[in-house]
Amino acid sequence: MENIFDKDLVSKSTSRNSDHLTLEIGGDYELLIDDVGSFVTNPNVDISLNTALEKIIRENREYLDDKIENREDIYGVTTGFGNSASNRISPELAASLQENLIAYHGCGVGDYLPEQICAATLLIRLNCNAKGFSGVSWELLKQMECLLNHRIFPAIPAMGSVGASGDLTPLSYIGAALAGKRHVYYRGEIRPTSEVFAELDITPYRLKPKEGLAIMNGTSVMCGIAVMSFLEIERAIELSCKQVALFVELIDGRASPFHPQVHNLKPHPGQIKCAAMIYERLSNPEQRLGRRLRSDDEFGAGKKEQFRLQDSYSIRCSPQVIGPLLDTLDWAKRVITTEINSVNDNPLFDNQKDLILNAGHFYGGHVAAVCDALKPQLANLAALLERELGILVDDRLNGGIPNNLVAIDDLGDESWINHGFKAVQITASALTAEALKNASPMSVFSRTTEALNQDIVSMGTIAARDLKHILSLVKPVIAIHAMAIRQAFYVLDKDGSADKLNTESMRFFEQLRDYFTPVIQDRPMDRDIDNMVKKLFPEYQLHN
């Protein structure tokens, strides 16, 4: 796995925006999760089908056309779908069958998925259909390429998939968009596809036999949601480690829980990486392995340090909380990389071996598994930071920082009517509780549907949406934690303690200082929270 901790807060794509990049689809090329992120966020990234792929696609399509002409029974091509597979379809009606398939699956529910996810979904679907086993035409792939390069993305409703025979209903919105129907995102607006096509002189595509099924049988929507969430979870892990280091500095915590030798004795890779990042951001860590007290001058006259041989678990065990999330994400990224580079429709055609294979690659079990595994780990990250926030705002636990982070030195007698971060802590607690509540697995809620044909389903799309929802709750918890750290340095000693931070921590603290103005008189902080989320997560802005 890429070492995410080598990145700073500047987005990867920002540094590449001046370059004109091309992502090649087909051949020996493997589409990576970071490639998807680069395309979604960088308007200078184009998509190009490998020219050597055309011969493979055309031969595979000719093989299928010959079978149709010979009136062979081919599921979903010369038969009906699912429980209706006993219906026989004449070759003359085979193309109309695909149009009907797209039409009757136009029953998505809820808000449209964010534009970024719709973009990722279309790119992933192109990559899956371009493997040469789906029976699609070269012209279909070129229409997908055209939409991607014009940055026209099908507007896909969020709800309506059980993730079994693929993301049938949501992926129908790709098929419809290719044909100039329904709605698309274009230049940040949702517009009728027909209007956008007319404006850009794009000819609507007419689906050939099998092509509607090739588009709709697949896991690309759940993968699109997962991929975009993974990219932000990486950021969340990085930020959390940086903020834990600043938190340890604020409360004059010990460095021993993060010492390399500690983690060599329990060498989980994610735990080691998280501990190392925290340790390298502590000032003079080798001199802080045991108990260390502030002097009277550091701590404040008339105040006493509480004796603490060991720090609380939310401090001492932070690598053991964040580490499992990082290790689970590492596994999840490998699984999803396999999924987005797979052939996952049905039936499959191997023209070289004269095989027509009916199977279940459209089943989203692997996507459900990784998303369900990440959900509690991500929610636990919120729980960790929310507990640290609880310590930070409590002068009985934080080593003498003013209660609720009230700026008492600035307020004088008015300090008694100001309450600082009291309500913000409640917000963090509410967000954390909701994240934890949504962390239960979705994959165990299989439902029998579609006239008993789909008698076991993955629920992978809902699992991916659950993960995205938890992420939307965790991000403001991270933002509130960051705001509290910046506030705490101010109310402790007007940022005097920040001058003792090492170079790495100081660089991050200066960013937080730019992002958030300390609270003196009580003020609403809803916009502060929203702004901090946008500042900390600048690369992939996902919205509900």
Coordinates of C-alpha atoms in Angstrom, one line a residue, residues 20-511:
H20 CA -2.5 17.0 -19.6
L21 CA -2.8 13.4 -18.6
T22 CA -4.3 10.4 -20.3
L23 CA -5.6 7.2 -18.6
E24 CA -5.5 4.3 -21.0
I25 CA -8.2 1.7 -20.9
G26 CA -7.5 -1.8 -22.2
G27 CA -4.4 -3.9 -23.0
D28 CA -2.2 -4.7 -20.0
Y29 CA -3.3 -1.5 -18.2
E30 CA -4.8 -1.9 -14.7
L31 CA -7.1 0.8 -13.5
L32 CA -6.0 1.9 -10.0
I33 CA -8.1 3.5 -7.3
D34 CA -5.9 6.6 -7.4
D35 CA -6.4 6.8 -11.2
V36 CA -10.2 7.0 -10.6
G37 CA -9.6 9.8 -8.1
S38 CA -7.3 11.6 -10.5
F39 CA -9.9 11.5 -13.3
V40 CA -12.7 12.6 -11.1
T41 CA -10.9 15.6 -9.6
N42 CA -8.6 16.7 -12.5
P43 CA -10.4 18.1 -15.7
N44 CA -7.1 17.7 -17.6
V45 CA -7.2 13.9 -17.4
D46 CA -8.6 12.3 -20.6
I47 CA -9.7 8.7 -21.2
S48 CA -8.3 6.7 -24.1
L49 CA -9.2 3.3 -25.3
N50 CA -6.2 1.2 -26.2
T51 CA -6.2 0.9 -30.0
A52 CA -5.1 -2.8 -29.8
L53 CA -8.3 -3.4 -27.9
E54 CA -10.5 -2.7 -30.9
K55 CA -9.7 -6.0 -32.7
I56 CA -10.4 -8.0 -29.5
I57 CA -13.7 -6.3 -28.9
R58 CA -14.9 -6.6 -32.5
E59 CA -14.0 -10.3 -32.7
N60 CA -15.9 -11.0 -29.5
R61 CA -18.9 -9.1 -30.8
E62 CA -18.9 -10.9 -34.1
Y63 CA -18.9 -14.2 -32.2
L64 CA -22.0 -13.2 -30.4
D65 CA -23.7 -11.9 -33.6
D66 CA -23.1 -15.2 -35.3
K67 CA -24.8 -17.0 -32.4
I68 CA -27.8 -14.7 -32.6
E69 CA -28.0 -15.2 -36.3
N70 CA -28.0 -19.0 -35.8
R71 CA -30.9 -18.5 -33.3
E72 CA -29.1 -20.0 -30.4
D73 CA -30.6 -19.6 -26.9
I74 CA -28.5 -17.0 -25.1
Y75 CA -29.7 -15.6 -21.8
G76 CA -30.7 -12.0 -21.9
V77 CA -30.1 -11.8 -25.6
T78 CA -32.6 -14.2 -27.2
T79 CA -34.4 -14.9 -23.9
G80 CA -36.1 -12.8 -21.3
F81 CA -34.4 -11.8 -18.0
G82 CA -34.3 -13.4 -14.6
N83 CA -37.4 -15.4 -13.8
S84 CA -38.6 -14.6 -17.4
A85 CA -35.7 -16.4 -19.0
S86 CA -38.0 -19.1 -20.4
N87 CA -39.4 -16.4 -22.8
R88 CA -37.8 -16.8 -26.2
I89 CA -37.0 -13.7 -28.2
S90 CA -36.5 -13.5 -32.0
P91 CA -33.3 -12.0 -33.3
E92 CA -35.4 -9.2 -34.8
L93 CA -36.6 -8.1 -31.3
A94 CA -33.2 -8.6 -29.5
A95 CA -32.2 -4.9 -29.7
S96 CA -35.6 -3.8 -28.5
L97 CA -35.3 -6.2 -25.6
Q98 CA -32.3 -4.2 -24.4
E99 CA -34.1 -0.9 -24.7
N100 CA -36.9 -2.3 -22.7
L101 CA -34.5 -3.6 -20.1
I102 CA -33.1 0.0 -19.6
A103 CA -36.6 1.4 -19.6
Y104 CA -38.3 -0.7 -16.9
H105 CA -35.3 -0.4 -14.6
G106 CA -35.7 3.4 -14.6
C107 CA -37.1 3.1 -11.0
G108 CA -34.3 4.5 -8.9
V109 CA -35.3 6.3 -5.7
G110 CA -33.8 9.2 -3.7
D111 CA -31.4 11.9 -4.4
Y112 CA -28.9 11.5 -7.2
L113 CA -25.5 10.3 -6.1
P114 CA -22.8 13.0 -6.1
E115 CA -21.3 13.9 -9.4
Q116 CA -17.9 12.5 -8.4
I117 CA -19.4 9.1 -7.7
C118 CA -21.3 9.1 -11.0
A119 CA -18.1 10.0 -12.8
A120 CA -16.2 7.2 -11.1
T121 CA -19.0 4.7 -11.8
L122 CA -19.0 5.4 -15.6
L123 CA -15.2 5.1 -15.8
I124 CA -15.2 1.8 -13.9
R125 CA -18.1 0.5 -16.1
L126 CA -16.1 1.3 -19.2
N127 CA -13.1 -0.5 -17.8
C128 CA -15.1 -3.7 -17.0
N129 CA -16.9 -3.8 -20.3
A130 CA -13.6 -3.3 -22.2
K131 CA -12.1 -6.6 -21.1
G132 CA -13.3 -8.4 -24.3
F133 CA -15.7 -11.0 -22.7
S134 CA -19.0 -9.0 -22.5
G135 CA -20.1 -9.2 -26.1
V136 CA -20.3 -5.4 -26.5
S137 CA -19.4 -3.4 -29.6
W138 CA -16.5 -1.1 -30.1
E139 CA -19.0 1.7 -30.8
L140 CA -20.6 1.3 -27.3
L141 CA -17.2 1.7 -25.7
K142 CA -16.4 4.7 -27.8
Q143 CA -19.7 6.3 -26.7
M144 CA -18.7 5.8 -23.0
E145 CA -15.3 7.3 -23.8
C146 CA -17.0 10.3 -25.5
L147 CA -19.1 11.0 -22.4
L148 CA -16.2 10.7 -20.1
N149 CA -14.0 13.0 -22.1
H150 CA -16.8 15.6 -22.4
R151 CA -17.3 15.1 -18.6
I152 CA -20.9 14.2 -19.1
F153 CA -21.8 11.8 -16.2
P154 CA -25.2 10.0 -15.8
A155 CA -27.2 11.2 -12.9
I156 CA -27.8 8.1 -10.9
P157 CA -30.4 7.8 -8.0
A158 CA -28.8 6.5 -4.8
M159 CA -31.4 3.8 -3.9
G160 CA -32.8 0.8 -5.6
S161 CA -30.1 -1.8 -5.8
V162 CA -29.8 -5.0 -3.8
G163 CA -26.3 -5.6 -5.4
A164 CA -27.0 -9.1 -6.6
S165 CA -27.6 -9.2 -10.3
G166 CA -25.4 -6.2 -10.3
D167 CA -26.4 -2.7 -9.7
L168 CA -29.3 -3.2 -12.2
T169 CA -31.5 -0.1 -11.5
P170 CA -28.7 2.4 -10.9
L171 CA -26.6 1.2 -13.9
S172 CA -29.6 1.5 -16.1
Y173 CA -29.1 5.2 -15.8
I174 CA -25.8 4.8 -17.7
G175 CA -27.5 2.9 -20.5
A176 CA -30.1 5.6 -20.7
A177 CA -27.6 8.4 -20.8
L178 CA -25.6 6.8 -23.6
A179 CA -28.9 6.8 -25.6
G180 CA -29.5 10.4 -24.8
K181 CA -32.2 9.8 -22.2
R182 CA -32.9 10.8 -18.6
H183 CA -30.5 13.3 -16.9
V184 CA -26.8 13.9 -16.7
Y185 CA -24.3 16.0 -14.7
Y186 CA -22.7 18.5 -17.0
R187 CA -20.5 21.4 -15.8
G188 CA -21.8 21.0 -12.3
E189 CA -25.5 21.1 -13.3
I190 CA -28.1 18.3 -13.7
R191 CA -29.7 18.6 -17.1
P192 CA -31.7 16.5 -19.5
T193 CA -29.3 14.4 -21.5
S194 CA -31.0 15.2 -24.8
E195 CA -30.3 18.9 -24.3
V196 CA -26.6 18.3 -23.6
F197 CA -26.3 16.0 -26.6
A198 CA -27.9 18.5 -28.9
E199 CA -25.6 21.3 -27.5
L200 CA -22.5 19.2 -28.1
D201 CA -23.7 17.5 -31.3
I202 CA -23.5 14.0 -29.8
T203 CA -25.5 11.2 -31.5
P204 CA -27.6 9.1 -29.1
Y205 CA -26.4 5.5 -29.1
R206 CA -28.7 2.6 -30.1
L207 CA -28.1 -0.4 -27.9
K208 CA -27.3 -3.7 -29.7
P209 CA -28.4 -7.1 -28.4
K210 CA -26.8 -7.9 -25.0
E211 CA -25.4 -4.4 -24.5
G212 CA -28.0 -3.2 -22.0
L213 CA -27.4 -6.3 -19.9
A214 CA -23.6 -5.8 -20.2
I215 CA -23.9 -2.3 -18.8
M216 CA -26.4 -3.2 -16.0
N217 CA -25.0 -6.5 -14.8
G218 CA -22.1 -5.3 -12.7
T219 CA -20.8 -3.9 -9.5
S220 CA -19.7 -0.5 -10.8
V221 CA -22.0 1.7 -8.7
M222 CA -21.1 0.2 -5.4
C223 CA -17.5 0.3 -6.5
G224 CA -17.7 3.9 -7.4
I225 CA -19.1 4.8 -4.0
A226 CA -16.5 2.6 -2.3
V227 CA -13.5 4.0 -4.3
M228 CA -14.4 7.7 -3.5
S229 CA -14.9 6.8 0.1
F230 CA -11.6 5.0 0.3
L231 CA -9.8 8.1 -0.9
E232 CA -11.3 10.2 1.9
I233 CA -10.7 7.5 4.5
E234 CA -7.0 7.7 3.7
R235 CA -7.2 11.4 4.4
A236 CA -9.1 10.9 7.6
I237 CA -6.4 8.5 8.9
E238 CA -3.6 10.9 8.0
L239 CA -5.3 13.8 9.7
S240 CA -6.2 11.8 12.8
C241 CA -2.6 10.8 13.4
K242 CA -1.4 14.4 12.9
Q243 CA -4.1 15.7 15.3
V244 CA -3.3 13.0 17.9
A245 CA 0.3 14.2 17.9
L246 CA -0.8 17.7 18.6
F247 CA -3.2 16.5 21.3
V248 CA -0.4 14.6 23.0
E249 CA 1.7 17.8 23.0
L250 CA -1.2 19.9 24.5
I251 CA -1.6 17.6 27.5
D252 CA 2.1 16.9 27.9
G253 CA 1.5 13.3 27.2
R254 CA 4.1 10.5 27.2
A255 CA 5.9 9.4 24.0
S256 CA 6.4 5.8 25.1
P257 CA 3.0 4.5 23.6
F258 CA 4.3 5.5 20.2
H259 CA 8.0 4.4 20.5
P260 CA 9.1 2.1 17.6
Q261 CA 10.2 -0.7 19.9
V262 CA 6.7 -0.9 21.4
H263 CA 5.2 -1.6 18.0
N264 CA 8.0 -3.9 16.9
L265 CA 6.7 -6.2 19.6
K266 CA 3.2 -6.3 18.1
P267 CA 4.0 -5.6 14.4
H268 CA 0.7 -5.0 12.7
P269 CA 1.6 -2.8 9.7
G270 CA -1.1 -0.2 10.1
Q271 CA -0.4 0.2 13.8
I272 CA 3.3 0.6 13.1
K273 CA 2.6 3.3 10.5
C274 CA 0.2 5.3 12.7
A275 CA 2.5 5.1 15.8
A276 CA 5.5 6.2 13.7
M277 CA 3.7 9.2 12.3
I278 CA 2.6 10.3 15.8
Y279 CA 6.1 9.7 17.3
E280 CA 8.0 11.6 14.6
R281 CA 5.7 14.6 15.3
L282 CA 6.4 14.8 19.0
S283 CA 9.1 17.2 20.3
N284 CA 12.0 15.5 22.0
P285 CA 10.2 12.1 22.2
E286 CA 13.3 10.2 23.5
Q287 CA 13.2 12.4 26.6
R288 CA 9.5 11.9 27.1
L289 CA 9.2 8.1 27.4
G290 CA 8.4 8.3 31.1
R291 CA 6.3 10.7 33.3
R292 CA 7.2 14.3 32.7
L293 CA 5.7 17.3 34.6
R294 CA 5.4 20.9 33.4
S295 CA 7.3 23.3 35.6
D296 CA 5.3 25.9 37.6
D297 CA 6.1 28.4 34.9
E298 CA 4.8 26.1 32.1
F299 CA 1.7 25.1 34.0
G300 CA 0.7 28.2 35.8
A301 CA 1.1 29.5 39.3
G302 CA -1.1 28.0 42.0
K303 CA -2.2 25.0 39.8
K304 CA -1.1 21.4 40.4
E305 CA -0.4 18.7 37.9
Q306 CA -2.4 15.5 38.5
F307 CA -0.1 12.5 38.9
R308 CA -0.4 10.3 35.8
L309 CA 1.9 7.4 35.3
Q310 CA 0.0 6.4 32.1
D311 CA -2.2 8.4 29.8
S312 CA -5.8 7.4 29.1
Y313 CA -6.6 4.7 26.6
S314 CA -7.8 7.2 24.0
I315 CA -4.2 8.5 23.9
R316 CA -2.1 5.5 24.8
C317 CA -4.1 3.1 22.5
S318 CA -4.6 5.5 19.6
P319 CA -2.3 3.4 17.2
Q320 CA -4.2 0.3 18.2
V321 CA -7.5 2.1 17.2
I322 CA -6.4 3.8 14.0
G323 CA -4.1 0.9 12.9
P324 CA -6.9 -1.6 12.3
L325 CA -8.7 0.9 10.1
L326 CA -5.5 1.4 8.0
D327 CA -4.9 -2.3 7.7
T328 CA -8.6 -3.0 6.8
L329 CA -8.4 -0.2 4.2
D330 CA -5.2 -1.7 2.8
W331 CA -7.1 -5.0 2.3
A332 CA -10.2 -3.3 1.0
K333 CA -8.2 -1.4 -1.6
R334 CA -6.8 -4.7 -3.0
V335 CA -10.2 -6.2 -3.2
I336 CA -11.8 -3.2 -4.9
T337 CA -8.9 -2.9 -7.3
T338 CA -9.6 -6.5 -8.4
E339 CA -13.3 -5.8 -8.7
I340 CA -13.0 -2.7 -10.9
N341 CA -10.6 -4.5 -13.2
S342 CA -12.9 -7.6 -13.5
V343 CA -15.5 -8.8 -16.0
N344 CA -18.6 -8.8 -13.9
D345 CA -21.6 -9.1 -16.2
N346 CA -23.5 -12.1 -17.4
P347 CA -23.4 -14.1 -19.7
L348 CA -19.7 -14.1 -20.7
F349 CA -18.4 -14.9 -24.1
D350 CA -15.0 -16.5 -24.8
N351 CA -14.8 -16.5 -28.6
Q352 CA -11.3 -18.0 -28.6
K353 CA -12.6 -21.2 -26.8
D354 CA -16.2 -21.1 -28.2
L355 CA -17.7 -20.7 -24.7
I356 CA -20.8 -19.0 -23.5
L357 CA -20.7 -19.0 -19.8
N358 CA -23.6 -18.1 -17.4
A359 CA -22.3 -17.2 -14.0
G360 CA -22.7 -14.8 -11.1
H361 CA -19.9 -12.3 -11.3
F362 CA -22.4 -9.5 -10.9
Y363 CA -22.8 -10.4 -7.2
G364 CA -21.4 -7.7 -5.0
G365 CA -20.3 -10.0 -2.1
H366 CA -16.7 -8.8 -2.0
V367 CA -17.7 -5.1 -2.1
A368 CA -20.1 -5.7 0.7
A369 CA -17.5 -7.5 2.7
V370 CA -14.9 -4.8 2.6
C371 CA -17.4 -1.9 3.2
D372 CA -19.0 -3.8 6.1
A373 CA -15.5 -4.4 7.6
L374 CA -14.6 -0.7 7.2
K375 CA -17.7 0.7 8.8
P376 CA -17.1 -0.1 12.5
Q377 CA -13.4 0.7 12.1
L378 CA -14.2 4.1 10.7
A379 CA -16.8 4.7 13.4
N380 CA -14.2 3.8 16.0
L381 CA -12.0 6.5 14.7
A382 CA -14.8 9.0 15.5
A383 CA -15.1 7.5 18.9
L384 CA -11.4 7.9 19.6
L385 CA -11.3 11.5 18.6
E386 CA -14.6 12.3 20.5
R387 CA -13.1 10.8 23.7
E388 CA -9.9 12.9 23.2
L389 CA -12.1 15.9 22.8
G390 CA -13.8 15.0 26.1
I391 CA -10.4 15.1 27.8
L392 CA -9.4 18.3 26.1
V393 CA -12.4 20.4 27.2
D394 CA -12.3 19.1 30.8
D395 CA -9.9 21.0 33.1
R396 CA -9.9 18.0 35.5
L397 CA -8.2 15.9 32.8
N398 CA -6.4 18.2 30.4
G399 CA -3.6 19.4 32.6
G400 CA -5.1 22.8 33.4
I401 CA -6.3 24.1 30.0
P402 CA -9.4 26.3 30.7
N403 CA -12.6 24.4 31.0
N404 CA -14.6 24.1 27.7
L405 CA -11.6 25.9 26.1
V406 CA -13.0 29.2 27.2
A407 CA -10.7 32.1 26.5
I408 CA -10.7 33.3 30.1
D409 CA -7.6 35.6 29.7
D410 CA -9.4 37.6 27.1
L411 CA -12.8 37.7 28.8
G412 CA -12.2 38.7 32.4
D413 CA -15.4 38.7 34.4
E414 CA -17.3 37.8 31.2
S415 CA -15.7 34.4 31.2
W416 CA -18.5 33.2 33.4
I417 CA -21.1 33.8 30.8
N418 CA -19.2 32.2 28.0
H419 CA -19.1 28.4 27.4
G420 CA -16.6 27.9 24.5
F421 CA -16.7 24.4 23.1
K422 CA -19.5 23.0 25.4
A423 CA -22.1 22.6 22.7
V424 CA -19.6 21.6 20.0
Q425 CA -18.6 18.6 22.2
I426 CA -22.3 17.6 22.3
T427 CA -22.4 17.8 18.5
A428 CA -19.3 15.6 18.2
S429 CA -20.9 13.1 20.6
A430 CA -24.1 13.0 18.5
L431 CA -22.2 12.5 15.3
T432 CA -20.2 9.7 16.8
A433 CA -23.2 7.9 18.2
E434 CA -24.9 8.0 14.8
A435 CA -21.7 6.7 13.1
L436 CA -21.5 3.8 15.6
K437 CA -25.2 3.0 15.2
N438 CA -24.8 2.7 11.4
A439 CA -21.7 0.4 11.7
S440 CA -23.6 -2.9 11.7
P441 CA -23.1 -5.1 8.6
M442 CA -25.5 -4.8 5.7
S443 CA -24.5 -8.0 4.0
V444 CA -26.5 -10.1 6.5
F445 CA -29.8 -8.5 5.4
S446 CA -30.2 -10.5 2.2
R447 CA -33.7 -10.5 0.8
T448 CA -35.3 -12.9 -1.7
T449 CA -36.6 -11.0 -4.6
E450 CA -37.4 -11.0 -8.3
A451 CA -39.8 -13.9 -8.2
L452 CA -37.4 -16.1 -6.3
N453 CA -34.7 -15.9 -9.0
Q454 CA -32.6 -13.6 -6.9
D455 CA -32.9 -15.7 -3.8
I456 CA -29.8 -14.4 -2.1
V457 CA -28.4 -10.9 -2.7
S458 CA -25.3 -9.1 -1.5
M459 CA -26.6 -5.7 -0.4
G460 CA -23.2 -4.4 -1.5
T461 CA -24.5 -1.1 -2.8
I462 CA -26.2 -0.3 0.5
A463 CA -23.1 -1.3 2.4
A464 CA -21.1 1.1 0.3
R465 CA -23.7 3.9 0.9
D466 CA -23.6 3.1 4.7
L467 CA -19.8 3.5 4.6
K468 CA -20.2 6.9 2.8
H469 CA -22.7 8.0 5.3
I470 CA -20.5 7.1 8.3
L471 CA -17.7 9.0 6.5
S472 CA -20.0 12.0 6.3
L473 CA -20.3 11.9 10.1
V474 CA -16.7 11.2 10.9
K475 CA -15.4 14.1 8.8
P476 CA -17.0 16.8 11.0
V477 CA -15.8 15.0 14.2
I478 CA -12.3 15.3 12.8
A479 CA -12.9 18.9 12.0
I480 CA -14.2 19.7 15.5
H481 CA -11.2 17.9 17.0
A482 CA -9.0 20.0 14.9
M483 CA -10.8 23.2 15.9
A484 CA -10.5 22.3 19.6
I485 CA -6.8 21.7 19.3
R486 CA -6.2 25.0 17.7
Q487 CA -8.4 26.7 20.3
A488 CA -6.6 24.9 23.1
F489 CA -3.2 26.1 22.1
Y490 CA -4.6 29.6 22.1
V491 CA -6.4 29.5 25.5
L492 CA -3.5 27.7 27.2
D493 CA -0.9 30.4 26.6
K494 CA -1.7 32.4 23.4
D495 CA 0.1 29.8 21.3
G496 CA 3.3 29.9 23.3
S497 CA 3.3 26.1 23.6
A498 CA 3.0 25.8 19.9
D499 CA 6.5 27.4 19.6
K500 CA 7.9 24.2 21.1
L501 CA 6.4 22.0 18.4
N502 CA 8.8 20.2 16.1
T503 CA 8.9 21.1 12.4
E504 CA 6.4 18.5 11.2
S505 CA 3.8 19.4 13.8
M506 CA 4.3 23.1 13.5
R507 CA 3.6 22.9 9.8
F508 CA 0.3 21.2 10.4
F509 CA -0.6 23.5 13.3
E510 CA 0.0 26.6 11.2
Q511 CA -2.6 25.2 8.7

